[in-house]
Amino acid sequence: MLSRKIISASVSGSLFAILLGLVMPDPFGEQVVENYFYSASTMVNVYMMYSFPVILLYGVLTSIIGDKIAEFMSKKSGSKNIEIIVSGILHIVFGLVLLPYSLGASILFFVTDRLLQKQRKNYQWLQAFKSLVIPLTIWIISLAIVWLFG
């Protein structure tokens, strides 16, 4: 389960930084964004630098806690649907820390994790370690864009 959660964090953390960079290329609203692509690339770096470690540590930990609680409640009630609902609710509750950013990240993490879980593969530690290349690659590409066009 932990290796799947790390893979989920790698994918959802990268997607979160990209989406937030595209939606908010100038988060402080100080200037009109003249070069949208450059500003978005710059902000992807910033968002990745600050959000990915939090998603990796806090997101994985709270997701495991939420899934264990949901699994326990599902066994007690005898319904598999309860597990998905309770896990989703707990992801949302744990994601209420920094509205709306952490809420979006937690929902993205939940969806990514459920899609990986639906494949019913046994994810190995090597796969989890390799998945950390995804955010690193996104970060390097956006750094290169900023360096080339800056």
PDB file of C-alpha atoms in Angstrom:
ATOM      1  CA  MET A   1       0.000   0.000   0.000  1.00  0.00           C
ATOM      2  CA  LEU A   2       2.808   2.442   0.844  1.00  0.00           C
ATOM      3  CA  SER A   3       4.458   2.053  -2.547  1.00  0.00           C
ATOM      4  CA  ARG A   4       1.118   2.773  -4.287  1.00  0.00           C
ATOM      5  CA  LYS A   5       0.645   5.868  -2.123  1.00  0.00           C
ATOM      6  CA  ILE A   6       4.110   7.143  -3.074  1.00  0.00           C
ATOM      7  CA  ILE A   7       3.306   6.639  -6.754  1.00  0.00           C
ATOM      8  CA  SER A   8      -0.002   8.469  -6.217  1.00  0.00           C
ATOM      9  CA  ALA A   9       1.845  11.338  -4.537  1.00  0.00           C
ATOM     10  CA  SER A  10       4.336  11.555  -7.412  1.00  0.00           C
ATOM     11  CA  VAL A  11       1.635  11.696 -10.054  1.00  0.00           C
ATOM     12  CA  SER A  12      -0.856  13.899  -8.209  1.00  0.00           C
ATOM     13  CA  GLY A  13       1.828  16.241  -6.853  1.00  0.00           C
ATOM     14  CA  SER A  14       3.178  16.804 -10.349  1.00  0.00           C
ATOM     15  CA  LEU A  15      -0.282  17.335 -11.809  1.00  0.00           C
ATOM     16  CA  PHE A  16      -1.184  19.684  -8.966  1.00  0.00           C
ATOM     17  CA  ALA A  17       1.878  21.896  -9.558  1.00  0.00           C
ATOM     18  CA  ILE A  18       1.256  22.012 -13.317  1.00  0.00           C
ATOM     19  CA  LEU A  19      -2.461  22.769 -12.980  1.00  0.00           C
ATOM     20  CA  LEU A  20      -1.884  25.409 -10.316  1.00  0.00           C
ATOM     21  CA  GLY A  21       0.853  26.997 -12.429  1.00  0.00           C
ATOM     22  CA  LEU A  22      -1.470  27.152 -15.422  1.00  0.00           C
ATOM     23  CA  VAL A  23      -4.399  28.505 -13.400  1.00  0.00           C
ATOM     24  CA  MET A  24      -2.401  30.941 -11.271  1.00  0.00           C
ATOM     25  CA  PRO A  25       0.679  32.107 -13.201  1.00  0.00           C
ATOM     26  CA  ASP A  26       0.737  35.314 -11.109  1.00  0.00           C
ATOM     27  CA  PRO A  27      -0.531  34.381  -7.629  1.00  0.00           C
ATOM     28  CA  PHE A  28       0.071  37.813  -6.114  1.00  0.00           C
ATOM     29  CA  GLY A  29      -1.708  39.737  -8.876  1.00  0.00           C
ATOM     30  CA  GLU A  30       0.948  42.416  -8.876  1.00  0.00           C
ATOM     31  CA  GLN A  31       1.268  42.699 -12.620  1.00  0.00           C
ATOM     32  CA  VAL A  32      -0.479  41.774 -15.799  1.00  0.00           C
ATOM     33  CA  VAL A  33       0.946  38.511 -17.030  1.00  0.00           C
ATOM     34  CA  GLU A  34       2.616  39.470 -20.285  1.00  0.00           C
ATOM     35  CA  ASN A  35       4.295  36.168 -20.985  1.00  0.00           C
ATOM     36  CA  TYR A  36       1.862  33.561 -19.727  1.00  0.00           C
ATOM     37  CA  PHE A  37       4.009  30.528 -20.604  1.00  0.00           C
ATOM     38  CA  TYR A  38       7.089  31.916 -18.846  1.00  0.00           C
ATOM     39  CA  SER A  39       5.111  32.938 -15.749  1.00  0.00           C
ATOM     40  CA  ALA A  40       3.356  29.581 -15.578  1.00  0.00           C
ATOM     41  CA  SER A  41       6.675  27.731 -15.891  1.00  0.00           C
ATOM     42  CA  THR A  42       8.189  29.852 -13.153  1.00  0.00           C
ATOM     43  CA  MET A  43       5.272  29.187 -10.842  1.00  0.00           C
ATOM     44  CA  VAL A  44       5.315  25.441 -11.569  1.00  0.00           C
ATOM     45  CA  ASN A  45       8.840  25.457 -10.105  1.00  0.00           C
ATOM     46  CA  VAL A  46       7.674  27.307  -7.015  1.00  0.00           C
ATOM     47  CA  TYR A  47       4.552  25.209  -6.537  1.00  0.00           C
ATOM     48  CA  MET A  48       6.509  21.986  -7.073  1.00  0.00           C
ATOM     49  CA  MET A  49       9.188  23.041  -4.599  1.00  0.00           C
ATOM     50  CA  TYR A  50       6.715  23.800  -1.827  1.00  0.00           C
ATOM     51  CA  SER A  51       3.758  21.515  -2.490  1.00  0.00           C
ATOM     52  CA  PHE A  52       5.392  18.243  -3.504  1.00  0.00           C
ATOM     53  CA  PRO A  53       7.171  17.530  -0.194  1.00  0.00           C
ATOM     54  CA  VAL A  54       3.933  18.258   1.674  1.00  0.00           C
ATOM     55  CA  ILE A  55       1.911  16.038  -0.656  1.00  0.00           C
ATOM     56  CA  LEU A  56       4.508  13.293  -0.357  1.00  0.00           C
ATOM     57  CA  LEU A  57       4.742  13.351   3.437  1.00  0.00           C
ATOM     58  CA  TYR A  58       1.403  14.665   4.709  1.00  0.00           C
ATOM     59  CA  GLY A  59      -0.637  13.285   1.823  1.00  0.00           C
ATOM     60  CA  VAL A  60       0.740   9.751   2.013  1.00  0.00           C
ATOM     61  CA  LEU A  61       0.428   9.641   5.806  1.00  0.00           C
ATOM     62  CA  THR A  62      -3.135  10.954   5.961  1.00  0.00           C
ATOM     63  CA  SER A  63      -4.189   8.824   3.007  1.00  0.00           C
ATOM     64  CA  ILE A  64      -2.981   5.676   4.741  1.00  0.00           C
ATOM     65  CA  ILE A  65      -4.766   6.702   7.951  1.00  0.00           C
ATOM     66  CA  GLY A  66      -7.955   7.487   6.034  1.00  0.00           C
ATOM     67  CA  ASP A  67      -7.849   4.226   4.098  1.00  0.00           C
ATOM     68  CA  LYS A  68      -7.263   2.177   7.253  1.00  0.00           C
ATOM     69  CA  ILE A  69     -10.201   3.850   9.015  1.00  0.00           C
ATOM     70  CA  ALA A  70     -12.386   3.347   5.936  1.00  0.00           C
ATOM     71  CA  GLU A  71     -11.318  -0.296   5.652  1.00  0.00           C
ATOM     72  CA  PHE A  72     -12.174  -0.870   9.323  1.00  0.00           C
ATOM     73  CA  MET A  73     -15.598   0.741   8.905  1.00  0.00           C
ATOM     74  CA  SER A  74     -16.213  -1.254   5.736  1.00  0.00           C
ATOM     75  CA  LYS A  75     -15.473  -4.534   7.519  1.00  0.00           C
ATOM     76  CA  LYS A  76     -17.781  -3.589  10.395  1.00  0.00           C
ATOM     77  CA  SER A  77     -20.648  -2.639   8.079  1.00  0.00           C
ATOM     78  CA  GLY A  78     -20.036  -5.330   5.466  1.00  0.00           C
ATOM     79  CA  SER A  79     -20.340  -2.861   2.569  1.00  0.00           C
ATOM     80  CA  LYS A  80     -17.517  -2.140   0.116  1.00  0.00           C
ATOM     81  CA  ASN A  81     -19.162   1.165  -0.934  1.00  0.00           C
ATOM     82  CA  ILE A  82     -18.720   2.494   2.598  1.00  0.00           C
ATOM     83  CA  GLU A  83     -14.945   2.185   2.226  1.00  0.00           C
ATOM     84  CA  ILE A  84     -14.815   4.433  -0.846  1.00  0.00           C
ATOM     85  CA  ILE A  85     -17.203   6.994   0.642  1.00  0.00           C
ATOM     86  CA  VAL A  86     -15.481   7.185   4.041  1.00  0.00           C
ATOM     87  CA  SER A  87     -12.033   7.308   2.437  1.00  0.00           C
ATOM     88  CA  GLY A  88     -13.155  10.119   0.134  1.00  0.00           C
ATOM     89  CA  ILE A  89     -14.663  12.068   3.021  1.00  0.00           C
ATOM     90  CA  LEU A  90     -11.510  11.654   5.108  1.00  0.00           C
ATOM     91  CA  HIS A  91      -9.332  12.786   2.189  1.00  0.00           C
ATOM     92  CA  ILE A  92     -11.485  15.898   1.947  1.00  0.00           C
ATOM     93  CA  VAL A  93     -11.355  16.509   5.721  1.00  0.00           C
ATOM     94  CA  PHE A  94      -7.559  16.124   5.779  1.00  0.00           C
ATOM     95  CA  GLY A  95      -7.409  18.404   2.737  1.00  0.00           C
ATOM     96  CA  LEU A  96      -9.176  21.278   4.477  1.00  0.00           C
ATOM     97  CA  VAL A  97      -5.892  22.513   5.974  1.00  0.00           C
ATOM     98  CA  LEU A  98      -5.211  25.278   3.432  1.00  0.00           C
ATOM     99  CA  LEU A  99      -8.382  25.945   1.506  1.00  0.00           C
ATOM    100  CA  PRO A 100      -8.661  25.733  -1.534  1.00  0.00           C
ATOM    101  CA  TYR A 101      -5.159  24.558  -2.434  1.00  0.00           C
ATOM    102  CA  SER A 102      -4.813  21.579  -0.143  1.00  0.00           C
ATOM    103  CA  LEU A 103      -8.395  20.547  -0.850  1.00  0.00           C
ATOM    104  CA  GLY A 104      -7.660  20.394  -4.574  1.00  0.00           C
ATOM    105  CA  ALA A 105      -4.465  18.468  -3.929  1.00  0.00           C
ATOM    106  CA  SER A 106      -6.228  15.982  -1.658  1.00  0.00           C
ATOM    107  CA  ILE A 107      -9.006  15.327  -4.171  1.00  0.00           C
ATOM    108  CA  LEU A 108      -6.428  14.873  -6.937  1.00  0.00           C
ATOM    109  CA  PHE A 109      -4.468  12.492  -4.677  1.00  0.00           C
ATOM    110  CA  PHE A 110      -7.631  10.504  -3.875  1.00  0.00           C
ATOM    111  CA  VAL A 111      -8.616  10.154  -7.533  1.00  0.00           C
ATOM    112  CA  THR A 112      -5.088   9.163  -8.579  1.00  0.00           C
ATOM    113  CA  ASP A 113      -4.836   6.619  -5.776  1.00  0.00           C
ATOM    114  CA  ARG A 114      -8.215   5.088  -6.611  1.00  0.00           C
ATOM    115  CA  LEU A 115      -7.263   4.793 -10.288  1.00  0.00           C
ATOM    116  CA  LEU A 116      -4.044   3.015  -9.335  1.00  0.00           C
ATOM    117  CA  GLN A 117      -5.903   0.812  -6.857  1.00  0.00           C
ATOM    118  CA  LYS A 118      -8.472  -0.096  -9.495  1.00  0.00           C
ATOM    119  CA  GLN A 119      -5.708  -1.619 -11.626  1.00  0.00           C
ATOM    120  CA  ARG A 120      -5.179  -4.118  -8.788  1.00  0.00           C
ATOM    121  CA  LYS A 121      -1.440  -4.335  -9.319  1.00  0.00           C
ATOM    122  CA  ASN A 122       1.001  -5.072  -6.567  1.00  0.00           C
ATOM    123  CA  TYR A 123       3.256  -2.028  -6.766  1.00  0.00           C
ATOM    124  CA  GLN A 124       6.849  -2.678  -5.787  1.00  0.00           C
ATOM    125  CA  TRP A 125       9.290  -0.353  -4.025  1.00  0.00           C
ATOM    126  CA  LEU A 126      11.349  -0.002  -7.185  1.00  0.00           C
ATOM    127  CA  GLN A 127       8.286   1.327  -9.010  1.00  0.00           C
ATOM    128  CA  ALA A 128       7.639   3.781  -6.182  1.00  0.00           C
ATOM    129  CA  PHE A 129      11.235   4.966  -6.307  1.00  0.00           C
ATOM    130  CA  LYS A 130      11.092   5.304 -10.102  1.00  0.00           C
ATOM    131  CA  SER A 131       7.877   7.322  -9.829  1.00  0.00           C
ATOM    132  CA  LEU A 132       9.803  10.047  -8.009  1.00  0.00           C
ATOM    133  CA  VAL A 133      11.437  10.771 -11.367  1.00  0.00           C
ATOM    134  CA  ILE A 134       8.122  12.271 -12.538  1.00  0.00           C
ATOM    135  CA  PRO A 135       8.169  15.356 -10.276  1.00  0.00           C
ATOM    136  CA  LEU A 136      11.922  15.710 -10.714  1.00  0.00           C
ATOM    137  CA  THR A 137      11.521  15.710 -14.495  1.00  0.00           C
ATOM    138  CA  ILE A 138       8.678  18.248 -14.363  1.00  0.00           C
ATOM    139  CA  TRP A 139      10.797  20.476 -12.134  1.00  0.00           C
ATOM    140  CA  ILE A 140      13.855  20.228 -14.421  1.00  0.00           C
ATOM    141  CA  ILE A 141      11.787  20.889 -17.570  1.00  0.00           C
ATOM    142  CA  SER A 142      10.149  23.965 -16.061  1.00  0.00           C
ATOM    143  CA  LEU A 143      13.546  25.190 -14.823  1.00  0.00           C
ATOM    144  CA  ALA A 144      14.907  24.753 -18.352  1.00  0.00           C
ATOM    145  CA  ILE A 145      11.985  26.703 -19.811  1.00  0.00           C
ATOM    146  CA  VAL A 146      12.571  29.547 -17.366  1.00  0.00           C
ATOM    147  CA  TRP A 147      16.309  29.515 -18.116  1.00  0.00           C
ATOM    148  CA  LEU A 148      15.840  29.396 -21.911  1.00  0.00           C
ATOM    149  CA  PHE A 149      13.143  32.059 -22.160  1.00  0.00           C
ATOM    150  CA  GLY A 150      14.140  34.185 -19.157  1.00  0.00           C
TER     151      GLY A 150
END
